[in-house]
């Protein structure tokens, strides 16, 4: 008999039954009073839970990569200059997005597993006039969590610099507070710590970010333009493009789960789960790529012990009932990435650890 497959990659994450139910509902017309009310509640909850009451929240069909592009095109124009702080593969992606738009970029890259020190960022900000800075909160290629609160404090002295935080692998698992931390754009997708299937781009924009968007006038982007979506976010009876009805219901259920648990308790649960998983993996002979001081709570990037073949390990693990992700960039074949975020529970964690133990036993035979 084939084992059930537990998906423990850094996203998409396991989808609990109550969210699956929302995906399986008969799709409704998007202008019915019931759906309009549901959509309004989603926007209101996003603004409240992520401390963006004075700004805007956007939810639209798309991916985390669309969120990245929206963050750039609504705050920057050709000829502007941005500072990109990269802790891995996904931090580097901002450079490609910006260069295609004619934005000058200065890139500071950390050694994989480390962070760019805040002092280094502060010094760089004094060298040029920047219109924006981007930081990936958690880069899934390295498992590093950036000190976004410290960077936000630094940037409070430079209100002209838009602070863009990529929260794709952090939002709903690691603390993020838009106004308190001085974030101008927080972006994410639905498929990671929210525990919703892939398909939604989610963006928060501060009041200052919306002012920046207004100052740009007409931008080349159409679907990604904040000002095209803003009337819909204020009043979902308005039309710009068809909303992802079932995904919005699924996000509404995810937000209900978050509120029921309590978002601060949710953050603490992720800390506890990560500490437990990481300690158990060390006991099994794996080591962590990320500096412990900046280790993310949403995933672990686990370096193989001597003699373990990556492809054989992951294929055997899949046979045992768990799917994990391979390493990226210079660590391809040298580690695997284990996600432990979202709505997983103690049973999921125990099951994936048991799968890993069985895999190691088989490989040792």
C-alpha positions as MATLAB code, in Angstrom:
seq = 'XXXXXXXXXXXXXXXXXXXXXXXXXXXXXXXXXXXXXXXXXXXXXXXXXXXXXXXXXXXXXXXXXXXXXXXXXXXXXXXXXXXXXXXXXXXXXXXXXXXXXXXXXXXXXXXXXXXXXXXXXXXXXXXXXXXXXXXXXXXXXXXXXXXXXXXXXXXXXXXXXXXXXXXXXXXXXXXXXXXXXXXXXXXXXXXXXXXXXXXXXXXXXXXXXXXXXXXXXXXXXXXXXXXXXXXXXXXXXXXXXXXXXXXXXXXXXXXXXXXXXXXXXXXXXXXXXXXXXXXXXXXXXXXXXXXXXXXXXXXXXXXXXXXXXXXXXXXXXXXXXXXXXXXXXXXXXXXXXXXXXXXXXXXXXXXXXXXXXXXXXXXXX';
ca = [
       0.000    0.000    0.000;
       1.322    3.434   -0.937;
       1.926    5.945    1.853;
      -0.085    9.132    1.910;
       2.104   12.023    0.773;
       2.803   14.867    3.196;
       3.946   17.993    1.351;
       6.589   19.687    3.527;
       8.267   21.956    0.998;
       8.572   25.725    1.657;
       5.269   26.234   -0.162;
       2.689   25.351   -1.107;
       2.011   24.103    2.395;
      -0.596   21.575    3.558;
      -4.169   22.853    3.180;
      -6.457   21.984    6.088;
      -9.919   20.561    5.493;
     -11.876   23.726    6.290;
      -9.873   25.658    3.667;
     -10.231   22.803    1.181;
     -13.992   23.072    1.707;
     -13.944   26.714    0.606;
     -12.078   25.737   -2.562;
     -14.720   23.109   -3.314;
     -17.759   25.374   -2.889;
     -19.845   26.148   -5.970;
     -18.349   29.345   -7.378;
     -20.614   32.337   -6.860;
     -21.053   35.486   -8.912;
     -18.584   38.037   -7.613;
     -21.156   40.815   -7.207;
     -23.559   38.967   -4.950;
     -24.076   40.676   -1.584;
     -22.692   37.598    0.173;
     -19.406   37.520   -1.742;
     -18.984   41.292   -1.569;
     -19.344   41.066    2.214;
     -16.797   38.229    2.351;
     -14.287   40.154    0.240;
     -14.713   43.258    2.409;
     -14.054   41.213    5.543;
     -10.835   39.822    4.031;
      -9.505   43.312    3.272;
     -10.494   44.577    6.724;
      -8.830   41.645    8.503;
      -5.613   42.028    6.494;
      -5.381   45.703    7.400;
      -6.089   45.091   11.080;
      -3.909   42.023   11.652;
      -0.912   43.489    9.824;
      -1.158   47.004   11.301;
      -2.053   48.823    8.104;
      -5.179   50.715    9.156;
      -3.942   53.954    7.558;
      -2.852   52.273    4.341;
      -4.328   49.888    1.815;
      -4.489   46.124    1.303;
      -4.747   44.464   -2.106;
      -5.796   40.883   -2.899;
      -5.825   39.743   -6.518;
      -5.307   36.686   -8.662;
      -1.577   36.171   -9.080;
       1.565   34.946   -7.368;
       4.179   36.222   -4.959;
       6.262   37.198   -7.979;
       3.413   39.415   -9.204;
       3.414   40.998   -5.731;
       7.117   41.767   -6.160;
       6.501   43.389   -9.518;
       3.585   45.415   -8.121;
       5.757   46.639   -5.259;
       8.315   47.939   -7.745;
       6.107   49.413  -10.466;
       3.860   51.317   -8.037;
       6.711   53.020   -6.168;
       9.537   53.438   -8.698;
      10.013   54.751  -12.221;
      12.726   54.469  -14.841;
      15.841   56.333  -13.715;
      15.159   55.900  -10.002;
      17.717   54.168   -7.804;
      17.031   51.301   -5.379;
      19.120   49.422   -2.845;
      18.544   45.663   -2.921;
      19.469   43.672    0.187;
      19.828   40.018   -0.764;
      20.165   37.045    1.541;
      19.824   34.510   -1.262;
      18.197   33.562   -4.550;
      14.907   35.412   -4.097;
      16.521   38.627   -2.942;
      18.473   38.677   -6.198;
      15.218   38.448   -8.180;
      14.394   42.072   -7.361;
      17.385   43.152   -9.442;
      15.989   41.508  -12.582;
      12.550   43.043  -12.024;
      14.018   46.526  -11.533;
      16.505   46.443  -14.375;
      13.725   45.555  -16.818;
      12.003   48.764  -15.728;
      15.101   50.914  -16.134;
      15.676   51.322  -12.408;
      19.285   51.589  -11.256;
      20.114   49.067   -8.550;
      22.835   48.693   -5.983;
      22.975   45.134   -4.683;
      24.382   44.064   -1.330;
      24.577   40.297   -1.035;
      25.287   38.364    2.128;
      27.172   35.118    2.302;
      24.525   32.391    2.093;
      23.359   31.601    5.615;
      24.291   35.053    6.938;
      22.630   38.475    6.848;
      23.778   41.836    5.565;
      24.521   43.705    8.826;
      22.262   46.683    9.537;
      25.393   48.827    9.931;
      26.392   47.974    6.356;
      22.952   49.001    5.123;
      23.141   52.274    7.066;
      26.513   53.111    5.549;
      25.321   52.323    2.013;
      22.255   54.528    2.405;
      24.576   57.496    2.990;
      26.410   56.943   -0.296;
      23.496   57.618   -2.670;
      20.018   59.083   -2.855;
      17.776   56.015   -2.989;
      14.058   56.007   -3.738;
      13.541   52.495   -2.321;
      15.144   49.595   -0.502;
      14.046   45.960   -0.788;
      14.549   43.264    1.829;
      13.406   39.643    1.703;
      12.133   38.800    5.192;
      12.808   35.070    4.793;
      14.738   33.815    1.783;
      13.789   30.184    1.202;
      17.086   29.460   -0.532;
      19.037   30.056    2.682;
      16.540   29.886    5.562;
      17.709   33.292    6.806;
      15.292   35.719    8.466;
      16.228   39.384    8.001;
      16.015   41.826   10.938;
      13.208   43.818    9.326;
      12.283   45.699   12.519;
      15.851   47.005   12.924;
      16.016   48.017    9.277;
      12.650   49.743    9.661;
      13.959   51.771   12.600;
      16.952   52.815   10.519;
      14.714   53.939    7.660;
      12.484   56.091    9.861;
      15.170   58.746    9.464;
      14.815   58.490    5.668;
      11.087   58.788    4.905;
      11.841   59.444    1.229;
      13.103   55.848    0.855;
      10.290   53.369    0.250;
      10.787   50.308    2.477;
       9.715   47.205    0.516;
       9.572   43.902    2.402;
       9.135   40.582    0.595;
       7.149   38.517    3.101;
       6.347   35.577    0.826;
       7.904   32.969    3.135;
       7.258   34.863    6.374;
       3.860   36.558    6.440;
       1.472   34.894    8.927;
       4.379   33.097   10.628;
       7.005   35.744   11.480;
       6.018   39.102   13.046;
       5.329   41.859   10.533;
       3.651   45.157   11.449;
       3.376   47.627    8.589;
       2.988   50.895   10.495;
       4.947   49.965   13.618;
       7.952   48.790   11.579;
       7.777   51.623    9.073;
       7.145   49.264    6.144;
       5.842   50.933    2.993;
       5.123   47.808    0.941;
       4.662   44.336    2.408;
       4.051   41.641   -0.175;
       3.263   37.950   -0.055;
       1.375   35.068   -1.667;
      -1.364   32.779   -0.415;
       0.417   29.426   -0.547;
       2.893   29.526    2.321;
       2.137   30.477    5.937;
      -1.500   31.291    5.141;
      -1.978   27.635    4.163;
      -4.128   28.544    1.141;
      -3.567   27.025   -2.329;
      -1.402   29.049   -4.728;
      -3.047   31.802   -6.725;
      -3.372   35.026   -4.716;
      -1.040   38.016   -4.641;
      -1.418   39.938   -1.371;
       0.057   43.401   -0.853;
      -0.107   46.019    1.890;
       0.767   49.637    1.025;
       1.345   52.410    3.548;
      -0.160   55.865    3.160;
       3.268   57.070    2.012;
       3.432   54.316   -0.609;
       0.035   55.340   -1.959;
       1.222   58.947   -2.146;
       4.274   57.754   -4.071;
       2.005   55.874   -6.483;
      -0.087   59.005   -7.075;
       3.070   61.009   -7.794;
       4.061   58.653  -10.624;
       1.021   59.492  -12.739;
       0.191   56.958  -15.459;
       2.477   53.928  -15.298;
       3.153   51.405  -18.107;
       1.744   48.490  -16.111;
      -1.970   47.784  -16.368;
      -2.974   44.725  -14.328;
      -0.360   45.532  -11.657;
      -1.412   49.152  -11.131;
      -2.589   49.893   -7.571;
      -4.916   52.589   -8.863;
      -6.768   50.134  -11.098;
      -7.441   47.868   -8.102;
      -8.037   50.451   -5.394;
     -11.738   51.070   -6.183;
     -12.363   47.312   -5.990;
     -10.583   46.994   -2.635;
     -12.757   49.807   -1.279;
     -15.951   48.482   -2.847;
     -15.904   44.941   -4.302;
     -19.066   45.673   -6.297;
     -16.766   47.693   -8.581;
     -15.119   45.835  -11.473;
     -11.608   45.837  -12.862;
     -10.792   42.137  -13.357;
     -12.512   38.993  -12.147;
     -11.594   38.126   -8.552;
     -10.516   34.592   -7.628;
     -13.772   33.851   -5.799;
     -12.951   30.509   -4.187;
      -9.422   31.545   -3.289;
     -10.784   34.624   -1.533;
     -13.127   32.388    0.444;
     -10.154   30.170    1.258;
      -8.168   33.202    2.453;
     -11.149   34.299    4.539;
     -11.131   30.898    6.254;
      -7.368   31.137    6.780;
      -7.852   34.515    8.427;
     -10.590   33.039   10.625;
      -8.135   30.348   11.742;
      -5.472   32.984   12.434;
      -7.860   35.101   14.500;
      -9.087   32.056   16.392;
      -5.541   31.028   17.264;
      -4.426   34.599   17.884;
      -1.736   36.004   15.614;
       0.776   36.474   18.441;
       0.239   32.881   19.581;
       0.632   31.816   15.963;
       4.033   33.490   15.886;
       5.004   31.708   19.107;
       3.814   28.340   17.757;
       6.075   28.751   14.757;
       9.015   29.480   17.056;
       8.302   26.353   19.126;
       7.794   24.123   16.092;
      10.947   25.359   14.390;
      13.065   24.851   17.495;
      11.765   21.303   17.917;
      12.240   20.325   14.265;
      15.718   21.817   14.091;
      16.864   20.079   17.269;
      15.538   16.716   16.067;
      17.280   17.160   12.717;
      20.578   17.894   14.470;
      20.144   14.711   16.478;
      19.781   12.823   13.191;
      23.070   14.223   11.893;
      21.931   17.190    9.790;
      23.208   20.749   10.254;
      21.590   24.093    9.461;
      22.811   26.440    6.750;
      21.501   29.606    8.437;
      23.308   31.364   11.250;
      21.313   30.370   14.389;
      20.896   34.056   15.285;
      18.952   34.623   12.061;
      17.358   31.220   11.500;
      13.838   31.457   10.070;
      10.936   29.735   11.804;
       9.136   28.859    8.568;
      11.649   26.422    7.111;
      14.960   24.696    7.775;
      17.729   24.363    5.183;
      19.411   21.132    6.282;
      22.898   20.203    5.140;
      23.398   16.492    4.561;
      25.763   14.413    6.670;
      28.734   12.960    4.844;
      27.765   10.216    2.414;
      24.111   11.120    1.816;
      23.120   11.499   -1.845;
      20.540   14.250   -2.337;
      18.523   12.656   -5.137;
      18.437    9.265   -3.441;
      17.490   10.788   -0.082;
      14.601   12.820   -1.461;
      13.258   10.055   -3.706;
      13.354    7.557   -0.837;
      11.728   10.119    1.463;
       8.935   10.550   -1.073;
       8.372    6.783   -1.038;
       8.174    6.974    2.742;
       5.451    9.616    2.473;
       7.018   13.092    2.623;
       8.060   15.603   -0.028;
      10.786   18.164    0.683;
      12.581   20.626   -1.603;
      16.144   20.490   -2.868;
      18.806   23.126   -2.366;
      19.237   26.099   -4.696;
      22.255   27.841   -6.182;
      25.582   26.812   -4.662;
      23.804   24.428   -2.283;
      22.000   22.376   -4.916;
      22.607   18.736   -4.017;
      24.096   19.676   -0.641;
      20.959   20.230    1.424;
      17.206   19.837    1.498;
      14.638   22.429    2.498;
      11.991   21.398    4.999;
       8.967   23.656    5.400;
       7.205   23.827    8.769;
       4.847   26.762    8.461;
       1.175   27.536    8.178;
      -1.547   25.328    9.606;
       0.482   22.169   10.198;
       0.105   20.548   13.616;
       2.117   18.273   15.919;
       0.951   15.205   13.984;
       2.351   16.591   10.724;
       5.680   17.345   12.363;
       5.887   13.924   14.009;
       4.997   12.250   10.707;
       7.656   14.011    8.642;
      10.348   13.317   11.247;
       9.352    9.637   11.239;
       9.584    9.612    7.423;
      13.087   11.079    7.602;
      14.134    8.521   10.208;
      12.862    5.643    8.046;
      14.632    7.109    5.026;
      17.959    7.272    6.848;
      17.492    3.667    8.005;
      16.870    2.516    4.430;
      19.853    4.433    3.060;
      22.088    2.889    5.717;
      21.203   -0.683    4.656;
];
